[in-house]
Short mmCIF file of C-alpha atoms and ligand atoms in Angstrom, two decimals:
data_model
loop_
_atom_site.label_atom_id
_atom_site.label_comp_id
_atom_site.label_asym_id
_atom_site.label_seq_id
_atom_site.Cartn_x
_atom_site.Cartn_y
_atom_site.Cartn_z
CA UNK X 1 15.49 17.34 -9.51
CA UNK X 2 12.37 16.64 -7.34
CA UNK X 3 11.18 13.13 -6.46
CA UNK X 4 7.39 12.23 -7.30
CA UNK X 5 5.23 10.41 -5.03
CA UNK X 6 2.60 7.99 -5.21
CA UNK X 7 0.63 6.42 -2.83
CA UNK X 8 -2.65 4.90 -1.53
CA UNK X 9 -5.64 7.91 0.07
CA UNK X 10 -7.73 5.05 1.07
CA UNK X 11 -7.29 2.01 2.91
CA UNK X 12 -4.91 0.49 0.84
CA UNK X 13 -5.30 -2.12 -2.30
CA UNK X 14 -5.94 1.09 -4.52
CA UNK X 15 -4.23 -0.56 -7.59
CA UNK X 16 -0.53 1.62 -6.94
CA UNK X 17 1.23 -1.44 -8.51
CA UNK X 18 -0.50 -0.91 -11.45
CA UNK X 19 -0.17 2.68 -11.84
CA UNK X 20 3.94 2.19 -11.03
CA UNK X 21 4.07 0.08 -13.43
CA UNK X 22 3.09 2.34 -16.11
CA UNK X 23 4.46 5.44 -14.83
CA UNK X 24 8.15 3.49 -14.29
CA UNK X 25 9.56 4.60 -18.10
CA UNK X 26 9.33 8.05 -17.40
CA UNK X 27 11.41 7.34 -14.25
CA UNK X 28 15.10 6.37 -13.59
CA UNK X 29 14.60 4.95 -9.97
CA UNK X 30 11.84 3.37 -8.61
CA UNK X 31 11.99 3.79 -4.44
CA UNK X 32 9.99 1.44 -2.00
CA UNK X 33 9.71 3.69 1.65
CA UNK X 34 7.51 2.44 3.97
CA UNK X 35 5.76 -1.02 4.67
CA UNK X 36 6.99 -4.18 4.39
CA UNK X 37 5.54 -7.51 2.99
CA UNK X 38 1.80 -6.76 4.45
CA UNK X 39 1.56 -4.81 0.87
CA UNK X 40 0.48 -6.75 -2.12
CA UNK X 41 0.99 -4.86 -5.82
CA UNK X 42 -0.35 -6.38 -8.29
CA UNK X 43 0.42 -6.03 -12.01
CA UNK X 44 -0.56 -7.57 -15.08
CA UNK X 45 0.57 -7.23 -18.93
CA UNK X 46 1.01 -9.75 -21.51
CA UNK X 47 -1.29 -12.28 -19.87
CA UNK X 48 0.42 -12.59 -16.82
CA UNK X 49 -0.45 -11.23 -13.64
CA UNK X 50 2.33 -10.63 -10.56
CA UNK X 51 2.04 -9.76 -6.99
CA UNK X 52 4.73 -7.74 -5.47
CA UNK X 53 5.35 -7.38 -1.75
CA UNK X 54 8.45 -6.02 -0.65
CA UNK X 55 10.13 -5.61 -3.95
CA UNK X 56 9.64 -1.77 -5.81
CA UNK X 57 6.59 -2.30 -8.94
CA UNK X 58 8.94 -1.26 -11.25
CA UNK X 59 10.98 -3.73 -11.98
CA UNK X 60 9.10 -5.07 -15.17
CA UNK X 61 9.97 -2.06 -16.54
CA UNK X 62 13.50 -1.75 -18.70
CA UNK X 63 16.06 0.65 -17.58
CA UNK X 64 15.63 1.58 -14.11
CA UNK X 65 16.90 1.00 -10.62
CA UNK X 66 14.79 0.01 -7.62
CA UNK X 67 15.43 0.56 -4.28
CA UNK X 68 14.19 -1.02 -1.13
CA UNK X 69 14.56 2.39 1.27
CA UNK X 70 15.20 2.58 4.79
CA UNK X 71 12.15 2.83 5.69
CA UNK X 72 10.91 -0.71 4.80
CA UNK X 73 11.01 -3.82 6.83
CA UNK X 74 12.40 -6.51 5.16
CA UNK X 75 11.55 -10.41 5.80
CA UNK X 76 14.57 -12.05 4.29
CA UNK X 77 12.33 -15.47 3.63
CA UNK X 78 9.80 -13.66 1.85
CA UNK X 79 12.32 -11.48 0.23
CA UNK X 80 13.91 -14.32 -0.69
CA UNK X 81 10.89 -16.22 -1.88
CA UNK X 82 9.86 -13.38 -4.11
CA UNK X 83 12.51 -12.52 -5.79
CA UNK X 84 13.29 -16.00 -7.04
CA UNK X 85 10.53 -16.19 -8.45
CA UNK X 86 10.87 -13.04 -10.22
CA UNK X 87 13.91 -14.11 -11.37
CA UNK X 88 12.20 -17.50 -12.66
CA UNK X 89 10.36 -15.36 -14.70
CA UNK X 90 12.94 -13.83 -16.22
CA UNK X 91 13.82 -10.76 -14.44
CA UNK X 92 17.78 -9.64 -14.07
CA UNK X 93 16.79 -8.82 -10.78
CA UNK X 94 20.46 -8.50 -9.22
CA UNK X 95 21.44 -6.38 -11.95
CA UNK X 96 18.16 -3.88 -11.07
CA UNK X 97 17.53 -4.09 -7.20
CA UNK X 98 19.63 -2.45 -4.71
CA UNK X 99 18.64 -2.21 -0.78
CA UNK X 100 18.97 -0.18 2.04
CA UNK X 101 21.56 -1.05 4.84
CA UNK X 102 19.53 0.82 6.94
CA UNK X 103 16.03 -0.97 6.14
CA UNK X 104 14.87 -3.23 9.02
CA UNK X 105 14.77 -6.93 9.07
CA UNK X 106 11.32 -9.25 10.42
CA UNK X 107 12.85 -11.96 12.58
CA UNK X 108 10.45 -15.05 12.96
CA UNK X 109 9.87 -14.33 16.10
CA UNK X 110 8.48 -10.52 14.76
CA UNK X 111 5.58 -12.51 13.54
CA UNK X 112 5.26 -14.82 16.42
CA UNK X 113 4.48 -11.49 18.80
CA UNK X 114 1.84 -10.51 15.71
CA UNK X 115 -0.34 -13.29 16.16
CA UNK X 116 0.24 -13.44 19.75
CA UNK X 117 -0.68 -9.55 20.10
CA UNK X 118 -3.89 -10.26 17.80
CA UNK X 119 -4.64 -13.01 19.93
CA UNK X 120 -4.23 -10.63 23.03
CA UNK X 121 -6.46 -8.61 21.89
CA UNK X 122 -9.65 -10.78 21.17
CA UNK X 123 -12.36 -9.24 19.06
CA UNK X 124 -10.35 -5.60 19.79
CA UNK X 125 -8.11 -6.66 16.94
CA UNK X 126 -6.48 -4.93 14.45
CA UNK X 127 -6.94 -8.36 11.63
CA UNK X 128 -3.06 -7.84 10.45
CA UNK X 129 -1.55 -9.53 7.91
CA UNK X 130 0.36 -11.40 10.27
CA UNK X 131 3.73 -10.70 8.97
CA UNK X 132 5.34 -9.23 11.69
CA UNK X 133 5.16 -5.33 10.74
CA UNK X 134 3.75 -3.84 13.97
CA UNK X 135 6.93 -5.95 16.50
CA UNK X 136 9.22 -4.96 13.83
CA UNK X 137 8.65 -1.05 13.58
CA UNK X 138 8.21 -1.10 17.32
CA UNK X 139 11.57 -2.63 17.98
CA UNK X 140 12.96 0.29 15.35
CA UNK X 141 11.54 2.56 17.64
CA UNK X 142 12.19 1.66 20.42
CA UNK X 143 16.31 1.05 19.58
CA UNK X 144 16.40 -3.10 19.41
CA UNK X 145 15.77 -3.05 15.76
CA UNK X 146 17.93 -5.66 13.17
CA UNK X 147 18.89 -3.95 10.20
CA UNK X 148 20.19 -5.01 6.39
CA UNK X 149 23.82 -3.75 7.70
CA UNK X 150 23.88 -5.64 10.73
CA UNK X 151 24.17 -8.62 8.28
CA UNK X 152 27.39 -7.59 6.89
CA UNK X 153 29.43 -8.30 9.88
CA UNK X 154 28.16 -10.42 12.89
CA UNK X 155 27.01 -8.59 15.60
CA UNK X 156 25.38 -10.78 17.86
CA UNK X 157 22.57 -8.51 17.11
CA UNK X 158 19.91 -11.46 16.16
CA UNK X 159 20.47 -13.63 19.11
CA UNK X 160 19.68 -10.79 21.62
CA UNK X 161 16.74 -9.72 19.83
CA UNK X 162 15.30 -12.99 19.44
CA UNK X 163 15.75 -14.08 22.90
CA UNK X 164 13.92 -10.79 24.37
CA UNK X 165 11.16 -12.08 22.00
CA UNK X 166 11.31 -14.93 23.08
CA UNK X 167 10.82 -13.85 26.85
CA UNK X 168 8.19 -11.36 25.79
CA UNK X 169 6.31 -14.39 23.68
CA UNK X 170 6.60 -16.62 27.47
CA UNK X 171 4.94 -13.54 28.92
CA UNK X 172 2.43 -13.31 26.79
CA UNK X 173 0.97 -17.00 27.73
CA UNK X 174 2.33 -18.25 24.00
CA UNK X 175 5.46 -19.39 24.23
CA UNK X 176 7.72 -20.36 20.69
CA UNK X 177 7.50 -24.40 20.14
CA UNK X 178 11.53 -25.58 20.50
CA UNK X 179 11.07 -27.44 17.02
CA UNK X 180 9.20 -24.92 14.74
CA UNK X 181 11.70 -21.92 16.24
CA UNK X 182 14.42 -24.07 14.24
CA UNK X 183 12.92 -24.62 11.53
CA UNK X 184 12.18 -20.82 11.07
CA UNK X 185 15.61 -19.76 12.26
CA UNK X 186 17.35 -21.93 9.73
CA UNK X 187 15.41 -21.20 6.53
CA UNK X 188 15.73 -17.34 8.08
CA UNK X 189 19.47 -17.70 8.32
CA UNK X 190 19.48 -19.61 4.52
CA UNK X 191 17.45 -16.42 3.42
CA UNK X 192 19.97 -14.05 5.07
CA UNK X 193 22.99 -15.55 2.68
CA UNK X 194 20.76 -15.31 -0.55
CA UNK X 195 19.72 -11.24 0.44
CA UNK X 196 23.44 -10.61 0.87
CA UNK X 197 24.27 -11.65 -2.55
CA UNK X 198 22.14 -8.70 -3.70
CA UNK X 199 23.83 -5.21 -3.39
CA UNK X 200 23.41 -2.94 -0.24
CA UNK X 201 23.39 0.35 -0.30
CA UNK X 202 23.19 3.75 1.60
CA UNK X 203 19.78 4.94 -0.32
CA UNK X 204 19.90 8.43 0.92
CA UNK X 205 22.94 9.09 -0.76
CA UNK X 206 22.03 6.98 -3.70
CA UNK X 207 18.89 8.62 -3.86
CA UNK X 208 19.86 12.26 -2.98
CA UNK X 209 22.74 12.03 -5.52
CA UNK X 210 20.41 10.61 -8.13
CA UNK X 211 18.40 13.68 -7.89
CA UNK X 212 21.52 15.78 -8.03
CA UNK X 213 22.96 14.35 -11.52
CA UNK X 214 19.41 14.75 -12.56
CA UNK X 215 17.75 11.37 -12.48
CA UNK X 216 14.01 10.92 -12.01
CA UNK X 217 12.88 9.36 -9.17
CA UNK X 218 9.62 7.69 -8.59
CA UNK X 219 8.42 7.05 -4.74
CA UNK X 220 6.20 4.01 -4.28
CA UNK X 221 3.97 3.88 -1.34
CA UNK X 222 2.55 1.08 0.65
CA UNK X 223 -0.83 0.59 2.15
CA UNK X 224 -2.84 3.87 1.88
CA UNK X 225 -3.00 7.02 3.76
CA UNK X 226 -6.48 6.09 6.05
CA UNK X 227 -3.51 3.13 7.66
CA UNK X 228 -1.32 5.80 8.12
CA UNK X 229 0.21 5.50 11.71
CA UNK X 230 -0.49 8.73 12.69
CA UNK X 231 -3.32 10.24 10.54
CA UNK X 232 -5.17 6.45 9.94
CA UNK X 233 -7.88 5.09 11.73
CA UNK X 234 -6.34 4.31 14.57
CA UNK X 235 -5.51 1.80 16.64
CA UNK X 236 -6.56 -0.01 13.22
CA UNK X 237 -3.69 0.85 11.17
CA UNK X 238 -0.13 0.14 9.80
CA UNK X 239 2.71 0.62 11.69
CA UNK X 240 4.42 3.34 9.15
CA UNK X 241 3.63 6.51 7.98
CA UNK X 242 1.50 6.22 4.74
CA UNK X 243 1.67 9.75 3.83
CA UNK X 244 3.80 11.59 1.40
CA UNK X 245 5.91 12.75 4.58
CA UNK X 246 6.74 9.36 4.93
CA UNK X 247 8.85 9.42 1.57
CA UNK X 248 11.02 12.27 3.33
CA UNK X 249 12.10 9.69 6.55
CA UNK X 250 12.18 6.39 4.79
CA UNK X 251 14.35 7.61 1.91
CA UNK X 252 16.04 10.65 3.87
CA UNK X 253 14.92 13.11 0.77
CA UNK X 254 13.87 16.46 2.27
CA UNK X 255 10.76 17.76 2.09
CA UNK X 256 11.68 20.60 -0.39
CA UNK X 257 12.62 17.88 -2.48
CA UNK X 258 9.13 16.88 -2.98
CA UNK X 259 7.48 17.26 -6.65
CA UNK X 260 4.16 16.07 -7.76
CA UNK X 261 2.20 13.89 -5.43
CA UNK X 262 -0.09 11.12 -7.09
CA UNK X 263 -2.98 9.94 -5.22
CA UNK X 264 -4.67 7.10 -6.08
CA UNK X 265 -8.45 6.28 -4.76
CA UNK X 266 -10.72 3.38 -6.04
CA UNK X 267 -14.24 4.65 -7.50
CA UNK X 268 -15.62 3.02 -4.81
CA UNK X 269 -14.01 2.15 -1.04
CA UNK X 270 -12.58 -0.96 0.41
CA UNK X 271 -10.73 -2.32 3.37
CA UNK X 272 -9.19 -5.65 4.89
CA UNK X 273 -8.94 -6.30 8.93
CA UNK X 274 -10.79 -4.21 11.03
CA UNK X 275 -11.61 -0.98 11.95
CA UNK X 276 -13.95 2.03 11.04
CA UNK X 277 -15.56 2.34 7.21
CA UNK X 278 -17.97 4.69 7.40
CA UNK X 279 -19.39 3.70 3.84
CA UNK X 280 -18.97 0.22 4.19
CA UNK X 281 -22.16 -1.75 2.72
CA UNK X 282 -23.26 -4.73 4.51
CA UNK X 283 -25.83 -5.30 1.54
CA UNK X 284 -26.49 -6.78 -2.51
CA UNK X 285 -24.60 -3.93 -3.58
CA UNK X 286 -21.61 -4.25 -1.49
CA UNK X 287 -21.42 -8.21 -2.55
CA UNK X 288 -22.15 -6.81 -6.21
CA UNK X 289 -19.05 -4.33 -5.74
CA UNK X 290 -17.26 -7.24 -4.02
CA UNK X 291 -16.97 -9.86 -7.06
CA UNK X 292 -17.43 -7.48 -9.66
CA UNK X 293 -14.05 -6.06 -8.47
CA UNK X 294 -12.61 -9.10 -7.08
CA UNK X 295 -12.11 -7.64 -4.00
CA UNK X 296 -9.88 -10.53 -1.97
CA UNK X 297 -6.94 -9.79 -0.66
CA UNK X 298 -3.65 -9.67 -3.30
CA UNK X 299 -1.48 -11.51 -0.60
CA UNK X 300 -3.86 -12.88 2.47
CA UNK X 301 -6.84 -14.12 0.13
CA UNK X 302 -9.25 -12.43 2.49
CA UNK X 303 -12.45 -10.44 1.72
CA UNK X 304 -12.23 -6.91 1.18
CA UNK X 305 -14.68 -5.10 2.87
CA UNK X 306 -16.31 -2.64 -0.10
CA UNK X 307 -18.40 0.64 0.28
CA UNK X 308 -19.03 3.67 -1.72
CA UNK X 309 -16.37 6.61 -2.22
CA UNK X 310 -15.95 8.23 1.18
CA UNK X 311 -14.81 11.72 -0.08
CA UNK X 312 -14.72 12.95 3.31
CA UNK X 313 -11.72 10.72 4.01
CA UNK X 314 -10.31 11.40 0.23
CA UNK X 315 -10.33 15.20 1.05
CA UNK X 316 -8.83 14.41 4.61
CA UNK X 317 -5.90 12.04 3.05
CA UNK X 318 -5.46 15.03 -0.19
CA UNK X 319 -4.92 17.48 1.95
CA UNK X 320 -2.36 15.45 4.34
CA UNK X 321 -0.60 14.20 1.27
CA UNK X 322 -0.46 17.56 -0.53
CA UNK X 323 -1.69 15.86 -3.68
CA UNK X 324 -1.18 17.29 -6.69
CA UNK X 325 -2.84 14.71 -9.05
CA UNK X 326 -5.41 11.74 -8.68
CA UNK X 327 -5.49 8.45 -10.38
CA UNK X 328 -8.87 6.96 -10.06
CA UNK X 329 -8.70 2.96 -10.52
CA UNK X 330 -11.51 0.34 -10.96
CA UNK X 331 -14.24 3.22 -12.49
CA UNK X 332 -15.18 0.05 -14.54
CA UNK X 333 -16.33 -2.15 -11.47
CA UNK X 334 -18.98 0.42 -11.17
CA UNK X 335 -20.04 0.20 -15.53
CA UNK X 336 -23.32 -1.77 -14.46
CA UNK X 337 -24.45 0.30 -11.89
CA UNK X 338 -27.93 2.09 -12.31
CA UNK X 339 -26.64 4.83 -9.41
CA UNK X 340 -23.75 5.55 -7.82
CA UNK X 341 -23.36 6.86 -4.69
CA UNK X 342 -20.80 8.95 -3.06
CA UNK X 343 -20.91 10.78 0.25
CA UNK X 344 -19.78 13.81 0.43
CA UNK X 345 -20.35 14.45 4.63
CA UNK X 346 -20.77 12.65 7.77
CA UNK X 347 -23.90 13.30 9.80
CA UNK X 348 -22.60 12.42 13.96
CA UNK X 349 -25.17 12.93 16.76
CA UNK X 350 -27.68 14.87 14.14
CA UNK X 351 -24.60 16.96 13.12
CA UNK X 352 -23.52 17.80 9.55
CA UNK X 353 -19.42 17.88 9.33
CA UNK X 354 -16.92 17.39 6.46
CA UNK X 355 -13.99 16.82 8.59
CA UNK X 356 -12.74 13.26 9.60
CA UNK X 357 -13.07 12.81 13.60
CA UNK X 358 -10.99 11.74 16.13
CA UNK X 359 -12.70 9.29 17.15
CA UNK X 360 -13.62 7.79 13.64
CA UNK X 361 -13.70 4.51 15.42
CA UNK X 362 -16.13 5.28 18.26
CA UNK X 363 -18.47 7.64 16.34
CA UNK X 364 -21.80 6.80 14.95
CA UNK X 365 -21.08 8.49 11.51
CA UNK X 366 -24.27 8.33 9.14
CA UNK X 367 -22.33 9.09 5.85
CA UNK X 368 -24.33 11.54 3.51
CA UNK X 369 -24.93 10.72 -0.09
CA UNK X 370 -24.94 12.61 -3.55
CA UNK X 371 -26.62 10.33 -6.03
CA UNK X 372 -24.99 10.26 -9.40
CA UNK X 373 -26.73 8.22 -12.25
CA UNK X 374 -24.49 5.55 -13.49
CA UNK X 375 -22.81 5.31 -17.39
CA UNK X 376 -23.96 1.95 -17.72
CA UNK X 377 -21.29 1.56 -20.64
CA UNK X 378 -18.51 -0.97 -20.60
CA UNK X 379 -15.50 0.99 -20.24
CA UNK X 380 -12.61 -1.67 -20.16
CA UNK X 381 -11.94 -1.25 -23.98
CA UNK X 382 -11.94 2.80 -23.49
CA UNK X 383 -8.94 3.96 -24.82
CA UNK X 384 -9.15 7.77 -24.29
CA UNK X 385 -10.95 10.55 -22.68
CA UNK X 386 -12.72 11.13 -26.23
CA UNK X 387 -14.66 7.83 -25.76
CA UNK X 388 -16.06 8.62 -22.40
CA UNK X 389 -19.72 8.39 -22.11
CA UNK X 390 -21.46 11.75 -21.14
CA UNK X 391 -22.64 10.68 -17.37
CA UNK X 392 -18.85 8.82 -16.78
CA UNK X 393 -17.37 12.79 -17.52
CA UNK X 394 -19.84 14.33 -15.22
CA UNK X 395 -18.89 11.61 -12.53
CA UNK X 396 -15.14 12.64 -12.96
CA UNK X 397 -16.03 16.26 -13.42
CA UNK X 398 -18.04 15.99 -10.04
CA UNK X 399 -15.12 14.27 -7.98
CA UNK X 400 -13.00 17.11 -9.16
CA UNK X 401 -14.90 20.02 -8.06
CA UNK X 402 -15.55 18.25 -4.90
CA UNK X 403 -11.66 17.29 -4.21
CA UNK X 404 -10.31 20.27 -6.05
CA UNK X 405 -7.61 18.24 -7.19
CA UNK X 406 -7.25 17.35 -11.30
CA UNK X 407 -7.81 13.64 -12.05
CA UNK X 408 -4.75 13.02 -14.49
CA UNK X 409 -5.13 9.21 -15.01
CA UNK X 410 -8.15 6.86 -15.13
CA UNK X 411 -7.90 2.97 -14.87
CA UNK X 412 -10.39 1.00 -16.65
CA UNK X 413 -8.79 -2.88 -15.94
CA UNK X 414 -6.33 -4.45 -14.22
CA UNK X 415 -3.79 -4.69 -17.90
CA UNK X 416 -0.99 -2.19 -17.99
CA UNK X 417 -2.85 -1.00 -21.53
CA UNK X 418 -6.07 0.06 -19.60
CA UNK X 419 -4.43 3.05 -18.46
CA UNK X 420 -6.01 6.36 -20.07
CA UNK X 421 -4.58 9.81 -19.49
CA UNK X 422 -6.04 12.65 -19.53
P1 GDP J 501 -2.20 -2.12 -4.51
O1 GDP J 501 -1.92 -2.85 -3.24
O2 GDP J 501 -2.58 -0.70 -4.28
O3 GDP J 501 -1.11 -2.25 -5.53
O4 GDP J 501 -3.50 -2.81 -5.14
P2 GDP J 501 -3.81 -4.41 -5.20
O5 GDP J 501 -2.94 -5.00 -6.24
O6 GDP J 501 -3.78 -5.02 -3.85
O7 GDP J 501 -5.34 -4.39 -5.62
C1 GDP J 501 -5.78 -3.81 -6.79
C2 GDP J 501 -6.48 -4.90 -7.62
O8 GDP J 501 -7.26 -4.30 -8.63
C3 GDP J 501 -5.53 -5.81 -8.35
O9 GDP J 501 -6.10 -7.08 -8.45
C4 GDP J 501 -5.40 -5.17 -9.72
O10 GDP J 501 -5.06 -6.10 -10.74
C5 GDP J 501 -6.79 -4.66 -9.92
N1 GDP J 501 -6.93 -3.43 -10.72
C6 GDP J 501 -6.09 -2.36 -10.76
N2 GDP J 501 -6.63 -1.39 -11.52
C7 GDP J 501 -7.82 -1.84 -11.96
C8 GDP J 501 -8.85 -1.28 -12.76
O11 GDP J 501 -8.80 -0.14 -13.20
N3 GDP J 501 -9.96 -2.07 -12.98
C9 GDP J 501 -10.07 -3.31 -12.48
N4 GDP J 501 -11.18 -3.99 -12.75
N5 GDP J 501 -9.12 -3.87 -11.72
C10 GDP J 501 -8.00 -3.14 -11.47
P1 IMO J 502 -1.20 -2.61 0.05
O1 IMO J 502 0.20 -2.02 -0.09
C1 IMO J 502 -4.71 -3.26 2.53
C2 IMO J 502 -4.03 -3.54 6.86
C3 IMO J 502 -4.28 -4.89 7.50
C4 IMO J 502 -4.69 -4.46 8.89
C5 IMO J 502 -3.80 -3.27 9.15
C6 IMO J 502 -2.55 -3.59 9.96
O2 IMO J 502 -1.39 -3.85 -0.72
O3 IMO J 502 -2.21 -1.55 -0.19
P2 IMO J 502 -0.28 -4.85 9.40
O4 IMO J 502 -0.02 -6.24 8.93
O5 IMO J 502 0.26 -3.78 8.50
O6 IMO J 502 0.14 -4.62 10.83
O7 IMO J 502 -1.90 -4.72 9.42
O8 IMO J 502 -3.42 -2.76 7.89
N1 IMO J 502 -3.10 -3.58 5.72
C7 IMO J 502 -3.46 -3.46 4.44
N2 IMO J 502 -4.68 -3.37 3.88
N3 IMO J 502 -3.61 -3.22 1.76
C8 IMO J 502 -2.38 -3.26 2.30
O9 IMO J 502 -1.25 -3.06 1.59
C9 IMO J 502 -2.27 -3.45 3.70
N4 IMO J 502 -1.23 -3.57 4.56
C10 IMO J 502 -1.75 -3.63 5.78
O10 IMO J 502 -5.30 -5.59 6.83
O11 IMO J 502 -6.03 -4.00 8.87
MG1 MG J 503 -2.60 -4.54 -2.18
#
């Protein structure tokens, strides 16, 4: 068996907890790879509406197993916080949720050196989420990471990290307050007991002898492919590998292994923190985009930057993803909208290109439009591909030609139900 994929090809908040949601009955294990609690997934069905950071979207869903991969950092107080509540509402959650030994843990003092990096960096910053991603995945690579397994028997292993951090945080001109250092330590320490009562595993054998006995297995990305560490906007990124490549490392499944990838884009663009957005609107129309879609952040509360669809970057992130089938979320945000824009090339220094630049953050991209006229039909109560309106086809029909990519599912609402296939 292959594993699927699905994941963000903008700058995150595309609606993948959604989509996981509904795709999770076809699957028999649901796999978290990259990312940590800077995600926020939301779902909603019967009324209710969750947010999921560092636990796998399908665990609504009967049946299956999820797995927090290696790949993931892991903040045992927000772990810990989340999945009690999860189990307030009723979910078996021990019984469902397995993690990965090799997965690495956020120390308090991971999201001290966040803020004091952002602070470092005065206006130059990155606008993280402040949970301690960026010290964590650079202490993973650079050999001082904490993981799951170091729990099981004590190493040692969390003093010596957290007093280098707590040199590096003197260094830095913020040093940790005595007082709130123990506080932190000791609900971090109460969190470590409650994550060991869940069950730890080796995911790549897990996961690679799922696939053998012939289990489906459903990868769930975090953020979106424009973060990506390597391929994103950088500096203004995440600290992980966003792409479909990132599946292979943070669940150790090889890249033959790979089956369909789905890649989900909004109809329009947004973004949190900040960095480049070459379609970004500063205008009426981005503030009508903004509440229409209630565009605040799932987890932070912040505004989300909105803009038209950049299908420069959605070609850039299809082809590094090797997408085999887009999901297009929130088409109803745009039901009101006379026109609807979508650019289809950047113009730099008088030049025409269709390729993403290097230096996407310095460059003074004018983005070119196509001008599509809107449906101007309410489309939340759509229920199939029959009921689109005429101009809503030739909007989808027009992304397709210009991505070359089928669009296999359409989201009309936030509800699990507004989910049409096509
Ligand atoms: P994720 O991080 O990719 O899982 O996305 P978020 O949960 O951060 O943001 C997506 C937001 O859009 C959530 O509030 C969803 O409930 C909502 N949403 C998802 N799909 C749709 C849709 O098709 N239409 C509308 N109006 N809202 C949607
Ligand atoms: P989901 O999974 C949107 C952004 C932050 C910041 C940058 C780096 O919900 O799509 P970090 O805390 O990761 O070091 O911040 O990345 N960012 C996200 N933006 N959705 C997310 O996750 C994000 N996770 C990180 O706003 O610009
Ligand atoms: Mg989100």
């Amino acid at each position: 068996m292959k594993v699927d994929v699905l994941l963000g090809l903008q700058w995150g908040d595309e609606g993948k907890g959604k989509v996981v949601d509904v795709l999770t009955p076809r699957y028999d294990v649901v796999a978290r790879f990259q990312g940590g609690p800077n995600a926020g997934h939301t779902l909603e069905f019967g009324g209710h509406k969750y947010v999921l950071r560092s636990i796998p979207s399908g665990v609504f869903q009967p049946g299956g197993v999820n797995i927090i991969g290696s790949g993931v950092v892991l903040d045992p107080v927000l772990f810990a916080q989340e999945a009690r509540e999860l189990e307030k509402s009723g979910v078996d959650l021990r019984k469902i949720l397995r993690i990965s030994r090799k997965a690495n843990l956020i120390l308090p003092t991971h999201r001290m050196l966040d803020a004091a990096g952002e602070k470092a960096k005065g206006e130059g910053k990155i606008g993280t989420t402040g949970k301690g991603i960026g010290p964590t995945y650079t202490d993973k690579i650079s050999r001082n990471g904490l993981r799951v397994g170091d729990l099981e028997n004590n190493t040692g292993k969390y003093a010596a990290a957290r007093d280098r951090h707590l040199q590096m945080l003197a260094s830095m001109g913020c040093p940790a307050d005595p007082a709130t250092l123990a506080d932190l330590e000791k609900a971090w320490m109460e969190a470590v007991e409650y994550l060991l009562t869940y069950e730890l595993i080796d995911s790549e054998y897990e996961i690679n002898e799922a696939l053998e006995a012939g289990k489906k297995v459903l990868c769930e990305g975090a953020q979106g492919t424009m973060l990506d560490i390597d391929f994103g906007s950088y500096p203004f990124v995440t600290s992980s590998n966003t792409i479909s490549a990132g599946a292979c490392t943070g669940l150790g499944v090889a890249p033959g292994r790979i089956g369909d990838v789905y890649g989900i884009f909004k109809a329009y663009c947004t973004r949190v923190g900040s960095g480049p957005f070459p379609t970004e609107l500063f205008d009426e129309t981005g503030r009508k985009i903004r509440d229409l879609g209630h565009e605040y952040g799932a987890v932070t509360g912040r505004e989300r930057r909105c803009g038209w669809i950049d299908l420069v970057a959605l070609r850039y992130a299809i082809m590094l993803n090797g997408v085999t089938k887009l999901i297009m979320m929130k088409s109803d945000v745009l039901d009101d909208f006379p026109v609807i824009k979508a650019c289809v090339a950047y113009k730099i220094n008088g030049k025409e290109t269709r390729r993403v630049p290097f230096d996407i953050d310095a460059a003074d991209i004018e983005p070119v439009y196509v001008e599509l006229p809107g449906w101007q039909t309410p489309m939340t109560a759509v229920k199939s591909e029959a009921e689109f309106p005429a101009r809503f086809s030739e909007y989808v029909a027009f992304l397709e030609k210009e991505l070359g990519v089928p669009i296999a599912i359409v989201s009309v609402g936030p509800d699990r139900t507004q989910t049409i296939e096509r």
